[in-house]
Structure formats: C-alpha cells, structure tokens
Coordinates of C-alpha atoms in Angstrom, one line a residue:
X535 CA 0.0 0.0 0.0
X536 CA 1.6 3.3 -0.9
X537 CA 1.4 5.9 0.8
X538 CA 0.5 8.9 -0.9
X539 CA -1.8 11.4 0.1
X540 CA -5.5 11.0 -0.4
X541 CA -7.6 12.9 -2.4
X542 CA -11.2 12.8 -4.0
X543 CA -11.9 10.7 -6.8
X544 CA -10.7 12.8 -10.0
X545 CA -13.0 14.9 -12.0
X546 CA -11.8 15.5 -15.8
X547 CA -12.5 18.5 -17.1
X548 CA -12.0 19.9 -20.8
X549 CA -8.9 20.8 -21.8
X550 CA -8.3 24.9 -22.0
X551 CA -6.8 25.6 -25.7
X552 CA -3.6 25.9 -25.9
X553 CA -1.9 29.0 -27.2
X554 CA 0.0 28.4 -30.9
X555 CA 2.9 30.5 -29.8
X556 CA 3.8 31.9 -26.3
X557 CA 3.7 35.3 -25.9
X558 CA 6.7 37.6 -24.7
X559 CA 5.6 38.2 -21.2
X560 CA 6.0 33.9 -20.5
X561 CA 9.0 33.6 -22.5
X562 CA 10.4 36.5 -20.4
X563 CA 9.0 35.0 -17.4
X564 CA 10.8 31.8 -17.4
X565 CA 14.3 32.8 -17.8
X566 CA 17.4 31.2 -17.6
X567 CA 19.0 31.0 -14.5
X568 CA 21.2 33.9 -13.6
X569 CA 21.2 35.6 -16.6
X570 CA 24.0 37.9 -15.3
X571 CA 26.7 36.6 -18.0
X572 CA 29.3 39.6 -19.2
X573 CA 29.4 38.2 -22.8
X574 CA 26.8 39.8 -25.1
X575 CA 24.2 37.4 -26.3
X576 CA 24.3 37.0 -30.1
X577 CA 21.6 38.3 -32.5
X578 CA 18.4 37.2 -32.3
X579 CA 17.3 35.3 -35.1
X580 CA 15.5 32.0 -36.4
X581 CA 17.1 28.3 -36.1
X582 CA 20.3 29.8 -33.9
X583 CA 22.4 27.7 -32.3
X584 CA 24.0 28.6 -29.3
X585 CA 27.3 27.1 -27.6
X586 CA 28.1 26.7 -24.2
X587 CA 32.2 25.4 -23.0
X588 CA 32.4 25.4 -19.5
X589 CA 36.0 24.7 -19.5
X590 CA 36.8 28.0 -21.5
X591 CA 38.8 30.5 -19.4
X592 CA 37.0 33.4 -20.9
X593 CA 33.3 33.9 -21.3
X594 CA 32.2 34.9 -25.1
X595 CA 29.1 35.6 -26.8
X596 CA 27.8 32.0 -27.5
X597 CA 28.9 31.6 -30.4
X598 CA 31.0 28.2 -31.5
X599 CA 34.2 30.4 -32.0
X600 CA 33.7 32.6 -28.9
X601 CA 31.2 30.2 -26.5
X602 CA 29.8 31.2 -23.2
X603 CA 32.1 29.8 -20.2
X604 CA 29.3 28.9 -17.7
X605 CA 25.3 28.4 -17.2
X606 CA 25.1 31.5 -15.5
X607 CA 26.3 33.1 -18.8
X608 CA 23.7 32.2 -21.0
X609 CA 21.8 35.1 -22.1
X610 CA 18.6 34.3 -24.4
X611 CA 18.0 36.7 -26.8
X612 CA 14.6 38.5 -25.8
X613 CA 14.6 36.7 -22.6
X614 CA 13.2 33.8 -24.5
X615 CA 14.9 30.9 -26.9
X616 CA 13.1 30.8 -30.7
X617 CA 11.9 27.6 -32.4
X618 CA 14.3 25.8 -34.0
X619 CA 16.8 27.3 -31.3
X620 CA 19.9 24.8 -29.7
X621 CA 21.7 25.6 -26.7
X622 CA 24.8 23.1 -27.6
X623 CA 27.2 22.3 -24.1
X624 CA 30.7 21.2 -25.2
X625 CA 31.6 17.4 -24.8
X626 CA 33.8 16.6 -22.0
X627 CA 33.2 19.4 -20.1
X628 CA 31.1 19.8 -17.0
X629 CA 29.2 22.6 -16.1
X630 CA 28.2 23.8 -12.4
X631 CA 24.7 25.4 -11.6
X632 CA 21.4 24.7 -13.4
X633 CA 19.7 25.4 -16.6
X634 CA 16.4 27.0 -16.5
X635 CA 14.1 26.8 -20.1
X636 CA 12.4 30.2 -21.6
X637 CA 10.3 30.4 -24.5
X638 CA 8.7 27.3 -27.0
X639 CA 9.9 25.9 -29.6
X640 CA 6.7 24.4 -32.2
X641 CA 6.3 20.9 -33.4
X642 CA 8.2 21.6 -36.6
X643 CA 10.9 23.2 -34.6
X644 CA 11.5 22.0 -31.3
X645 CA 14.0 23.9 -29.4
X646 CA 17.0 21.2 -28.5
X647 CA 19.3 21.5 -25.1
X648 CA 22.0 18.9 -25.8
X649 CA 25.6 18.8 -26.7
X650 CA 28.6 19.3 -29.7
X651 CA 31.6 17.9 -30.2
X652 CA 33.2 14.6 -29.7
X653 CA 33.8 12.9 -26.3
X654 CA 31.8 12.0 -23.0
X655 CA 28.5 13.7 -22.4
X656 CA 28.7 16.9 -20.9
X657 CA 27.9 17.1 -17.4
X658 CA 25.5 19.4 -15.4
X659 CA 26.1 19.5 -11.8
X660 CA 23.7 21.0 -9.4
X661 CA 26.1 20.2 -6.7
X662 CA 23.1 19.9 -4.3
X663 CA 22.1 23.8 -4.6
X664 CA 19.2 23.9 -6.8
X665 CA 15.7 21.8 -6.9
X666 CA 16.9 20.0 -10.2
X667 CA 20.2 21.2 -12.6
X668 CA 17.6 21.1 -15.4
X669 CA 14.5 22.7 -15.3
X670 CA 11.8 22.9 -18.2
X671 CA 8.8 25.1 -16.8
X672 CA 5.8 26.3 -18.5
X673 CA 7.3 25.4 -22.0
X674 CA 6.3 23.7 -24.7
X675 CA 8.5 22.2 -27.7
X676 CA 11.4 20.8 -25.5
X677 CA 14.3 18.1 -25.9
X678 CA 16.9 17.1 -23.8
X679 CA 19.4 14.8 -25.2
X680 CA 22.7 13.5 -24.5
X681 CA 23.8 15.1 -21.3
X682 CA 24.7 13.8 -18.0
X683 CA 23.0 15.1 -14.7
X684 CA 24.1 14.8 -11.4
X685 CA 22.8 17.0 -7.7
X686 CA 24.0 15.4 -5.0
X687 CA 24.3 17.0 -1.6
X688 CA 25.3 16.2 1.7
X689 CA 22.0 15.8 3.3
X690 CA 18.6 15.1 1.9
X691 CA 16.1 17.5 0.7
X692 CA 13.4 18.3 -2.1
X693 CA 15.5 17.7 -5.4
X694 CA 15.5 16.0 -8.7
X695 CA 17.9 15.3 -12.0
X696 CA 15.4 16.8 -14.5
X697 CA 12.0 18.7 -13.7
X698 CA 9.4 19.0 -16.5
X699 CA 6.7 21.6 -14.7
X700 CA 3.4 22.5 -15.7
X701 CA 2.5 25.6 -12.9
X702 CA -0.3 27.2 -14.7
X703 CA -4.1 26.4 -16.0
X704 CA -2.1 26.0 -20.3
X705 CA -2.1 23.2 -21.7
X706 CA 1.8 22.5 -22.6
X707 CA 2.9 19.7 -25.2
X708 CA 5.8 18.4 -26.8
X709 CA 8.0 17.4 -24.3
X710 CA 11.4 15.0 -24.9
X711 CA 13.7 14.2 -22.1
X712 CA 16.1 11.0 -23.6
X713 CA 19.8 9.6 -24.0
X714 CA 20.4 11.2 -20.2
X715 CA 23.1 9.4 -17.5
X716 CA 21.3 10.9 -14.4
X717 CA 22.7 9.8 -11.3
X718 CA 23.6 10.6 -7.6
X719 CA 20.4 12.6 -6.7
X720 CA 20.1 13.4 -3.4
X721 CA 16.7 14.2 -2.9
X722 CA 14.0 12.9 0.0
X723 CA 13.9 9.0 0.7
X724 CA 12.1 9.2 4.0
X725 CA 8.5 8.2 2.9
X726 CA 6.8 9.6 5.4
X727 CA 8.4 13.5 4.7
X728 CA 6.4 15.8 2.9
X729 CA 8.3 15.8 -0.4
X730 CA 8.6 12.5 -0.9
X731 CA 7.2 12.2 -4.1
X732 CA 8.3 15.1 -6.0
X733 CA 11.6 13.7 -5.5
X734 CA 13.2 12.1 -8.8
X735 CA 15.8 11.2 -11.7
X736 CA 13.3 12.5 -14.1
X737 CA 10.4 14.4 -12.7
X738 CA 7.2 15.7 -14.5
X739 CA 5.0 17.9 -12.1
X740 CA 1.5 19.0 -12.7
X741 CA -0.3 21.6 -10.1
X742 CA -2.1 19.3 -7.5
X743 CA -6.2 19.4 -7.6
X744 CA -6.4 21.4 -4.4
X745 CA -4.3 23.9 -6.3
X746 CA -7.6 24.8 -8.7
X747 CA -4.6 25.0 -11.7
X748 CA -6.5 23.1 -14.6
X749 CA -2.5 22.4 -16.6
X750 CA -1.2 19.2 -17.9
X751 CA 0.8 18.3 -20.5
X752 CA 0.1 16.6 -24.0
X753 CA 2.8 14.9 -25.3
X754 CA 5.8 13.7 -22.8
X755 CA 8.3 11.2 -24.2
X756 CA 10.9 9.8 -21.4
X757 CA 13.4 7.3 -23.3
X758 CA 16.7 5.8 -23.5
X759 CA 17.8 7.3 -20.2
X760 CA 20.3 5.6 -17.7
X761 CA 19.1 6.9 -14.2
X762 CA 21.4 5.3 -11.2
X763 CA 21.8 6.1 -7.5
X764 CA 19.1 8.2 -6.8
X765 CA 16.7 9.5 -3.8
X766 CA 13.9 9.1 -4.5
X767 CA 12.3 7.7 -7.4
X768 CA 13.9 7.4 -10.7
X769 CA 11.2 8.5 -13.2
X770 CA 8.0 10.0 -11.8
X771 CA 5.2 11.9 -13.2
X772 CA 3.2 13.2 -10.2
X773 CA 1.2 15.8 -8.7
X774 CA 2.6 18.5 -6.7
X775 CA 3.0 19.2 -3.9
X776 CA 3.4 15.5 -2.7
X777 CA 2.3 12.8 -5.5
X778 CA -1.1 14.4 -5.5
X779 CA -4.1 13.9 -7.7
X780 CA -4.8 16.4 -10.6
X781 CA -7.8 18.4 -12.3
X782 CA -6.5 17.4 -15.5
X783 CA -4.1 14.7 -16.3
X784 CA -0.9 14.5 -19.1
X785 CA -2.1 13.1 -22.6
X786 CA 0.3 10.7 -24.7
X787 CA 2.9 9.7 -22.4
X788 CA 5.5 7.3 -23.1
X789 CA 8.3 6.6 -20.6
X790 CA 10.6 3.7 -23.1
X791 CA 13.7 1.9 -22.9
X792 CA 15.2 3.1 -19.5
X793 CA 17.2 1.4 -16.8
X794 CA 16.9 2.7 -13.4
X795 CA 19.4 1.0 -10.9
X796 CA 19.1 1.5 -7.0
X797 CA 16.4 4.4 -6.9
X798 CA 16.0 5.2 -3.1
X799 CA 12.3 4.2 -3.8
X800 CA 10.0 3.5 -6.9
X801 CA 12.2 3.1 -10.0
X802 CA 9.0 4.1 -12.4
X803 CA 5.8 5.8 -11.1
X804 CA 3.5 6.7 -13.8
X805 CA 0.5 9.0 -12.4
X806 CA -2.1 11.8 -13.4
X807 CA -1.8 10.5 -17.0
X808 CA -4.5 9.4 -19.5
X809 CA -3.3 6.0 -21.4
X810 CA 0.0 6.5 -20.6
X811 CA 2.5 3.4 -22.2
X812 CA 5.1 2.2 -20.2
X813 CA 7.2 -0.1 -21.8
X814 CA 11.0 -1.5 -22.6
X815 CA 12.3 -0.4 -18.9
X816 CA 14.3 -1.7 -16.6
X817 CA 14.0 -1.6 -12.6
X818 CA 16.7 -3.1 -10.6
X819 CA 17.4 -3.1 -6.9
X820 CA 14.8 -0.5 -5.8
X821 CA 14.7 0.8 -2.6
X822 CA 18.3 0.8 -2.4
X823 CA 20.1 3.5 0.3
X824 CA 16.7 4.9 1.6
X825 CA 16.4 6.7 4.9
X826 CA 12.6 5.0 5.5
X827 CA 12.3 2.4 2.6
X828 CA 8.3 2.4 3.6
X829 CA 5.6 1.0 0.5
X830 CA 7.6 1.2 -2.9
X831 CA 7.0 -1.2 -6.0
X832 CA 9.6 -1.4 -9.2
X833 CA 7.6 0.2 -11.9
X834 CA 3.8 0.9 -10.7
X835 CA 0.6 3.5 -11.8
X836 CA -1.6 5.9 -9.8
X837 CA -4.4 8.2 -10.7
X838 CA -4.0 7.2 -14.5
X839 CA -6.5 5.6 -17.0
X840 CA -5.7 3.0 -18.6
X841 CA -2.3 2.6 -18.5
X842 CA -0.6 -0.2 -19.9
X843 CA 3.2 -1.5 -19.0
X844 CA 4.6 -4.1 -21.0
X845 CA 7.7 -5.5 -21.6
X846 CA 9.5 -4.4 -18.5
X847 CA 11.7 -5.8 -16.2
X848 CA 11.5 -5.7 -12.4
X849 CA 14.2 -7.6 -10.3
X850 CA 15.4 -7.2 -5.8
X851 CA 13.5 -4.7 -5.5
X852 CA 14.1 -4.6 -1.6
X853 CA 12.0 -4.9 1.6
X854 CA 9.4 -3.1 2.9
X855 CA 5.5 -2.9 2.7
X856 CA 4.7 -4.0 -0.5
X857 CA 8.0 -4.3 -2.5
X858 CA 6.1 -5.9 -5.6
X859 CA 7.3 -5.8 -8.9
X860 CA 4.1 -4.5 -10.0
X861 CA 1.5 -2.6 -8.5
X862 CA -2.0 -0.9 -10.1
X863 CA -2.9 1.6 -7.2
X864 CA -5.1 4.4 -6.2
X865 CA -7.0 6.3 -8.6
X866 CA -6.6 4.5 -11.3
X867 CA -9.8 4.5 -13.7
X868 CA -10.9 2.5 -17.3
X869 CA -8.1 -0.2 -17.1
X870 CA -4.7 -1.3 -15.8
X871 CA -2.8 -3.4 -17.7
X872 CA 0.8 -5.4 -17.2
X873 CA 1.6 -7.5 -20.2
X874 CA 4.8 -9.3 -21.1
X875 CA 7.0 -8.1 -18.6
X876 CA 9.5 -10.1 -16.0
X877 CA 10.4 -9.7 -13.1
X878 CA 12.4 -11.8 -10.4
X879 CA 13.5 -11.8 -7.1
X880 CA 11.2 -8.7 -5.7
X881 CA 11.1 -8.8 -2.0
X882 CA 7.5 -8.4 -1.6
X883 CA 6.5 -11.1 -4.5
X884 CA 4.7 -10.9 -7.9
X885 CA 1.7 -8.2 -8.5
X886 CA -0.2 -5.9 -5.6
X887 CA -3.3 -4.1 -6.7
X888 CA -4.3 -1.4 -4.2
X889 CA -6.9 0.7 -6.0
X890 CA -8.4 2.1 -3.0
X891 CA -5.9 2.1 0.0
X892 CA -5.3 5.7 0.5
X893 CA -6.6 7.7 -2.7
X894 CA -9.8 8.4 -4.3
X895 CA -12.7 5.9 -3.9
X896 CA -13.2 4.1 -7.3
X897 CA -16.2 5.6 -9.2
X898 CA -16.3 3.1 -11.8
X899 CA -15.0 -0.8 -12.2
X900 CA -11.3 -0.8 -13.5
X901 CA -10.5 -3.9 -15.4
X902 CA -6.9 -5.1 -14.2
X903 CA -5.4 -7.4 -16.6
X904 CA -2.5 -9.4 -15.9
X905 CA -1.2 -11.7 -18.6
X906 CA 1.7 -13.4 -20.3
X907 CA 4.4 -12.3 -17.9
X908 CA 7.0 -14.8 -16.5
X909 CA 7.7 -14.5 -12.5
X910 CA 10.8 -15.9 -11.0
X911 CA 11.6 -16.6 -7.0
X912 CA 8.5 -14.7 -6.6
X913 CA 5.3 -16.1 -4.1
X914 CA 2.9 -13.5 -3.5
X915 CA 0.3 -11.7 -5.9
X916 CA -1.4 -9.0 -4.0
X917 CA -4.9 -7.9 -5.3
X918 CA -7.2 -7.9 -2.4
X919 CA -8.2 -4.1 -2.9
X920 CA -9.0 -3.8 0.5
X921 CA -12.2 -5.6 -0.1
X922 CA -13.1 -2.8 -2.6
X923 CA -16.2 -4.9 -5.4
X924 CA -15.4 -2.2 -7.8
X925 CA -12.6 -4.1 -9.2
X926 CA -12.0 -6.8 -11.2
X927 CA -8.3 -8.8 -11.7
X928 CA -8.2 -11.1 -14.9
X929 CA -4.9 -12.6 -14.2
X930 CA -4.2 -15.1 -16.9
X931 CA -1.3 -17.2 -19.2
X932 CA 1.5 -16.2 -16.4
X933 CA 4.6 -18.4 -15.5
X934 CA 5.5 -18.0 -11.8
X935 CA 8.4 -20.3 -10.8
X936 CA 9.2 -20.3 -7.1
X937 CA 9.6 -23.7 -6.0
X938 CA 11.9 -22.6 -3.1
X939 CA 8.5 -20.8 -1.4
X940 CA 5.1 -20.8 -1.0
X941 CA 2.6 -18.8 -3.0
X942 CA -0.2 -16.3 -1.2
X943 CA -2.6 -15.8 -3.5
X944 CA -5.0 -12.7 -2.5
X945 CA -8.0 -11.5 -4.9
X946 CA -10.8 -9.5 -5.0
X947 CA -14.0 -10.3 -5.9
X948 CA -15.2 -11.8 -9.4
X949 CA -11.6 -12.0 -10.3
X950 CA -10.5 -14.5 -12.8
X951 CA -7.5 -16.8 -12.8
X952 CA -7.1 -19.2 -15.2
X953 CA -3.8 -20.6 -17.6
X954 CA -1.5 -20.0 -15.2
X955 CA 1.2 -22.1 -14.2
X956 CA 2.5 -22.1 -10.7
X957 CA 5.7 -23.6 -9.6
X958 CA 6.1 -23.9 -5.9
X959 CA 6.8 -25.5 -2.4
X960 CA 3.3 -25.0 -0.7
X961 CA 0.0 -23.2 -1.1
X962 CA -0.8 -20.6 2.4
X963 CA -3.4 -18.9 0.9
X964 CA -5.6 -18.8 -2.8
X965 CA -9.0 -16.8 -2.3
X966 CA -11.9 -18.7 -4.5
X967 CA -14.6 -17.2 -2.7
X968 CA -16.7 -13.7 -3.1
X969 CA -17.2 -15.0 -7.5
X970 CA -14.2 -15.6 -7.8
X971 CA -13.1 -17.9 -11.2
X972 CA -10.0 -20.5 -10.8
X973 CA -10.0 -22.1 -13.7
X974 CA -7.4 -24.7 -15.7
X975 CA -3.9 -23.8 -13.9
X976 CA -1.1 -25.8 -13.6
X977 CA 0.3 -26.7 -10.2
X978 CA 3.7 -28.6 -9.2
X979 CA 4.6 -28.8 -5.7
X980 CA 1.6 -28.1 -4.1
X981 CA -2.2 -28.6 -5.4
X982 CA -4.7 -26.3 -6.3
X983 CA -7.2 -25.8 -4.7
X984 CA -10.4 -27.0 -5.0
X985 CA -12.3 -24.5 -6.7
X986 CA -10.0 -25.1 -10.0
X987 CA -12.0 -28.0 -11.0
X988 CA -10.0 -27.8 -14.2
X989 CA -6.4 -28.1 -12.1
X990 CA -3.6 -29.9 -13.4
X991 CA -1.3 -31.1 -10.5
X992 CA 1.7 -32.2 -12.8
X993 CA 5.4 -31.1 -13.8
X994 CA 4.6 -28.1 -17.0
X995 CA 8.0 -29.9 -17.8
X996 CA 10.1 -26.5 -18.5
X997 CA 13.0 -26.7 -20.7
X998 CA 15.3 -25.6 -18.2
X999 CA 13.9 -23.4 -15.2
X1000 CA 15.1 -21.5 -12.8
X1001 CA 17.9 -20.0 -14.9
X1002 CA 16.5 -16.6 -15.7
X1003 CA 18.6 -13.8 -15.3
X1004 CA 18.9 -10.2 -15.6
X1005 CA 17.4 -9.1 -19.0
X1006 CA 13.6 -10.0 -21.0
X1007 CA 15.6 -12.5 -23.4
X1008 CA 17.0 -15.2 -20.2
X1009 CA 14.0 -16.5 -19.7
X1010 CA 13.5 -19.5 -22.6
X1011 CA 13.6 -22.0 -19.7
X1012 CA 10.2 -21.1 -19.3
X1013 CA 9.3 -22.8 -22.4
X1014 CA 7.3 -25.9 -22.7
X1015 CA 9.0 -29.7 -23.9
X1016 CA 7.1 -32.1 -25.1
X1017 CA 4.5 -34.2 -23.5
X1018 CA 3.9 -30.9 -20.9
X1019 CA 0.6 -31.3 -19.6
X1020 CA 0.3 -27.5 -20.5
X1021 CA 0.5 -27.6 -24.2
X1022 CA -3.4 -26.8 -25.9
X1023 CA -4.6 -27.3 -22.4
X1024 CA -5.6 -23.7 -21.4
X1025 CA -9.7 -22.0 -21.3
X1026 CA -10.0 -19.3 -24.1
X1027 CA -9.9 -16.3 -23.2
X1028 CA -11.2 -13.2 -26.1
X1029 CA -9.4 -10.2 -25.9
X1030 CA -6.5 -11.9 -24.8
X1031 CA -3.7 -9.8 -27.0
X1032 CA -3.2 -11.6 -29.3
X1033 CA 0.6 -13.1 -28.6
X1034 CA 2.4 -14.4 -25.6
X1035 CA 5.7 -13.7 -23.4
X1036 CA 8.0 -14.5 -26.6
X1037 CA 6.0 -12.8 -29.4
X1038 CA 4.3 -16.6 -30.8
X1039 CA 0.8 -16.0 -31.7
X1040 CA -2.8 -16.7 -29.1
X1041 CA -5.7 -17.3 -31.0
X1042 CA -9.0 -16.6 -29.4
X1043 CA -11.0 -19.2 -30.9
X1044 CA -8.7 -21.9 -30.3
X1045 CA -7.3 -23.7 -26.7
X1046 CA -3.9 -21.6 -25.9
X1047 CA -1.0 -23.2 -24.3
X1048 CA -1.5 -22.7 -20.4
X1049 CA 1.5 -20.0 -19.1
X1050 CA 3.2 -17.6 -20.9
X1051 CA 4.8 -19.4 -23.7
X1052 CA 2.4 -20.5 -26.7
X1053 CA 4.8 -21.7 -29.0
X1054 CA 6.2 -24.9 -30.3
X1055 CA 7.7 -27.3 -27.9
X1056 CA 11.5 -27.0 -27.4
X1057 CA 14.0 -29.9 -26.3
X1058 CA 15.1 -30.0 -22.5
X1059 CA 18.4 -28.0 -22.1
X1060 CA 18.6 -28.8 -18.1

C-alpha cells in the first residue's frame, strides 16, 4: 500500500486551448537561471544555435568560435529561446549550476538542449544547490538529449535530476527528455516527509487538484535514459505538492527503454496521466540507500487511466511494505494493464493491486489485466483491494516459478485466474470465494485448490527453469518440452492480445497453451 496522500476521486474537465505561440511576457518569465553573464548574447534570429564550453577561461558571446564559459552566462535573446533554437554544451566538459528553459519551440521546430563535439557527455552538476540542474517550466517544444546530470548534496532535501513543470491552467505539449546518464540525486527518501514524491531522476509535475490549476501536459516522451543512484524515485510523473491527484491529467505519455538501478524508492511511477504506455524499462534493486524504505514497488501507476506496462523488467526490489514488482494503485480508472514483462526476485512477490488504499474511492470498475508475464523466486500476488467490489483482476497465461517458497494468492471479488502455471513448495493462501473464477492452472509442488476444477497437479516440464537472469531475453527456460501437460490445455480467453511472453501467436477461438509461452515445444536443455 503506498502511501501517498488522499484525495477525491478525480474529475476530468476539458482541456483549456492551448496558445499556438507563447507570448513575450511567459518567455520572459521563465528565464534562464542567472542571466547575469558579461558576454553579449548574439543576435536574435531563427534556427540559432548557441554554444556553451564550460572549461573555456573566458566567457564569449555563444557563439561556437567565442562560447559562453558557464550556465550562469547564458543570455537568451529577448529573454526567450526561438523555435528551432539549440543551446549546444561542449563534450567533455562539465558545467556547475542549473539550466532554467524560456520560450517554446513548435512541433516543426522543437527547441533542442544537448551537446557538440566529440567525447563524454557533458555534465551538469547542481552540486546539491538547486531543486533540479535542469528545469523545463511552462514550455512547450522541448528536448533534452545527450547530457549527464548529477545534484548530490550532503543531506537530503526536495530535489530531482530533470523537472518537467506545468505551474499554470495552459495546456503545454511536446516534451522530450532522452539519451540522459542521471545519477547521484540526493533528494527525500524518508517516505513519510512531505516531499517525498516530488523527489526524482526525471520528474514531471502537474499543479495538484487542491491547487484549482487546470495544466497538464500533451505529449511527454521519457526514453533511452540511464538513471542510477538516486533519492527518491527514478522516473516520476506526479502531482505537486506530494504525489497528489490532478484536475486534469498528461495526454500521450511514453516513458521507453530506461534502466533505473538502486532508486531510493520507486524506479517508475507513472501517475495523473490518461493512457500512458510504459514499456521497454528496466528496474533493478529499488529501494536501495533509503532513509525509511516504507511502500515502494519497481515500476507501478496511480491516478492514470488505462495505462498499460509491457515488456518491462522488475528484479530485488528490496523490503518493505509492499515491494512488488508490479502494483495498479489508487486512482486509477478505465483499465490497468501489465503485459509481457518479467520480473524476479522482488522482496514483496509478484503483483499488488491497491486501488483504493489511501486515494480516491473508485467511481467506476477498472479492469486489471495481468497476462503473459514470466515471474521468477517470486510467491505473492497482491490484489485484495481492500475488499473494494469495484474491481475486477483477470490474471491469466503467467509463469511463476518459485519452488523454493510458497505462493499467497489474495484476490478481489469476481476476479479470474485461469492458464497459469505455478511452480512452488506449498499453497498458504488462494481466495476462491466472493465469484471468484479459478480455472485450468497448472500446479507442481503443491495442489490447487479446490475450486479449480479444471487443475492440473503435474510437472509443465520446463525446458530448463530456474535459470533466468537479468534481461527480457534469459528466460527460454520457461518454455514448454514435449509431452507438458500445458501444451493446448488452457480455457480461451477473447481479448487476450493476441501473442504471448516471446512474441508466438494466441488465437481466441482456439485452446492456448497454459502459461506464458504458446509456441512450439522446445528440447530439455537442463
């Protein structure tokens, strides 16, 4: 159960228009830090790129033959950066301070931050003094690419890598923060302190509901970034002050192909978003160096509808309340859906669902769907809801191996569990009650219980388990040899996706291979 602070079920309004170009008094409003530089800034005109060598011993006029010598330097003409505009930082170099955007670029010409030359990524380092060393605020039209990020400070406080911030009632769009190497973040890890969860790596921010502040963002991309060593979360999109819920929530969010090693808490929390897609990322080790570890889960939504996370990994994420790999929580509306993904070796087991533990109560019935993911050393699924009826698990085609523990199966009502296989030492606990559907799992080590009428209590006769590792593509010990009682053997299930774990084809009309893998049987390689 997490523990972020409640608020009333969320009430979507219409989004305000959003303004084709942002007039003078914003762009001049959101200035660069310190712009208190001695060199002049050059001329203002379209498609400029500016240059930025913070190992130069003189300051210039940002220009590639006579580059500014420092963030503080950096003088935007007007106030405000023009479409098409790139402030360029020279390779190799690092750079202390922070960067603050002005003005927008459009979605023809997006205004760039990144770097020039040849060498390692050019460093920005906060050094602990700022809320993040790279701020986009009220902007629209932004990338970040290829730069490395650090803020680390001698004792925790509110602070991030990289905050995205929507402070107004406009809607802002275009975002792109990827290629990054953000790391050694000290912000807060105590999960109990009031800025827990605007705490991150990456950090997008919208103005919490109590706020009245309607803003939100359409169109946040968050890809290909390397986040390590961070307090608290490595990529978060939240409400502020503290995690909050939001009048309005982001449109097309993608957060894609990062790995986030040892965040001091959650390594993705997706929130206040509307069909956000989560996929391609990599959790390891969360929870890793925090003050008061408290509820965290590897990469988990809140107050989103219907997000869907697939193809991610989750592995150690470390103890504490909850600890899951995977966790739909509070707030979340439509549907929540994990697909494909892997995960192995998470403290607090498999899946939690905990729709209604501290935030809004549910005002419709979410449909949680769980299916074709592969679960290693792994023993508990989660998804009581707090005996909330207004939700509804279908946890289906799944491969959890844990034959060194038990499993503790928890469900809400008029959830269904069928073609899963479950690998373990002994049953504790596997709700069949309150409508519940078991149907047509396999069981080794332990029966089923008697409400799967349809069990199989038999060896799936795995190619080689137990030898998954770190990455999505150690895990063909999962599939099936022949003769395994699995093979054709599962209940059809419509709407099921339409491929399993490995990419092999489900057909809806015919019987599927029970657990994760549907494709042709493989020879033993144990």
């Amino acid at each position: 159960m997490h523990s972020v602070p409640s608020a009333v079920a969320a009430t979507r309004q219409k989004p305000g228009r959003w303004r084709a170009a942002i007039t003078a008094a914003v762009g001049a409003a959101v200035v660069l830090s310190a712009l208190t530089g001695a060199g002049a800034a050059p001329a203002n005109a379209a498609d400029t790129t500016f240059f930025v060598d913070c190992a130069a011993t003189a300051n210039g006029t940002g220009t590639q033959d006579s580059p500014w010598n420092s963030l503080a330097a950096i003088q935007a003409p007007g106030g405000a950066f023009a479409a098409g505009d790139s402030i360029r930082l020279k390779a190799g170099t690092t750079c202390a301070g922070s960067f603050t955007a002005s003005g927008s670029g459009t979605s023809a010409k997006r205004i760039v931050l990144g770097s020039y030359g040849t060498g390692a990524k050019p460093i920005i380092n906060g050094g602990g003094g700022v809320e993040a060393p790279v701020t986009l605020r009220d902007v629209s039209y932004w990338t970040v690419d290829g730069l490395e990020v650090t803020n680390i400070a001698a004792a925790e406080g509110k602070r991030s890598g990289v905050l995205v911030e929507n402070t107004g009632n406009e809607v802002r769009s275009g975002i792109t923060i990827k290629n990054l190497d953000v790391h050694d973040v000290t912000g807060r890890s105590d999960r109990n302190a009031a800025d827990r969860y605007v705490s991150a790596g990456i950090q997008v921010r919208l103005p919490a509901k109590a706020s009245g502040l309607t803003g939100y963002f359409d169109g946040v991309t968050i890809e290909d970034n390397s986040i390590r060593d961070v307090k608290s979360m490595g990529i978060a999109i939240v409400g502020s002050p503290n995690g909050d819920d939001t009048i309005n929530h982001n449109r097309n969010v993608v957060i894609r192909g990062n790995s986030v090693l040892r965040a001091a808490a959650d390594s993705i929390l997706v929130g206040v978003s509307i069909d956000p897609l989560v996929e391609r990322n990599v959790s390891y080790d969360a929870g890793r160096g925090a003050v008061n570890r408290g509820a965290i889960a590897g990469i988990w939504a809140y107050t989103s509808a219907n997000p869907v996370l697939q193809f991610n990994e989750s592995a150690r994420t470390e103890p504490g309340p909850d600890s899951m790999g995977w966790d739909c929580d509070w707030g979340i509306t439509g549907s929540c859906t994990y697909q494909y993904n892997y995960s192995h070796e998470n403290a607090g087991g498999f899946y939690l669902e905990c729709l209604t533990c501290f935030g809004p109560a549910q005002t419709d019935t979410p449909q949680l769907v769980v299916r074709y993911n592969v679960s290693q050393g792994e023993g508990i699924v989660n998804a009581g809801s707090g005996g909330n009826a207004k939700v509804k698990l279908e946890m289906y085609n799944n491969t959890l191996y844990n034959p060194g523990g038990a499993f503790d199966i928890r469900l809400a009502a008029n959830s269904v569990v069928a073609n899963n296989i479950f690998v373990g030492s002994s049953l504790t606990r596997f709700d069949t009650d309150r409508g519940i559907t078991v149907d047509r799992n396999v069981y080794h080590g332990f029966a089923g219980p008697a409400a799967d009428v349809n069990a199989i209590n038999a060896d799936p006769l795995f190619a080689n388990p137990g030898t998954g590792r770190d990455g999505l593509n150690t895990v063909d010990g999962y599939k099936l040899t022949a003769g395994s009682p699995a093979i054709g053997a599962g209940r059809i299930i419509s709407g099921n996706g339409g491929r399993d774990y490995w990419g092999n084809a489900v057909s809806g009309t015919t019987a599927p291979n029970i657990g994760a893998y549907n494709g042709p049987v493989v020879a033993k390689t144990q």
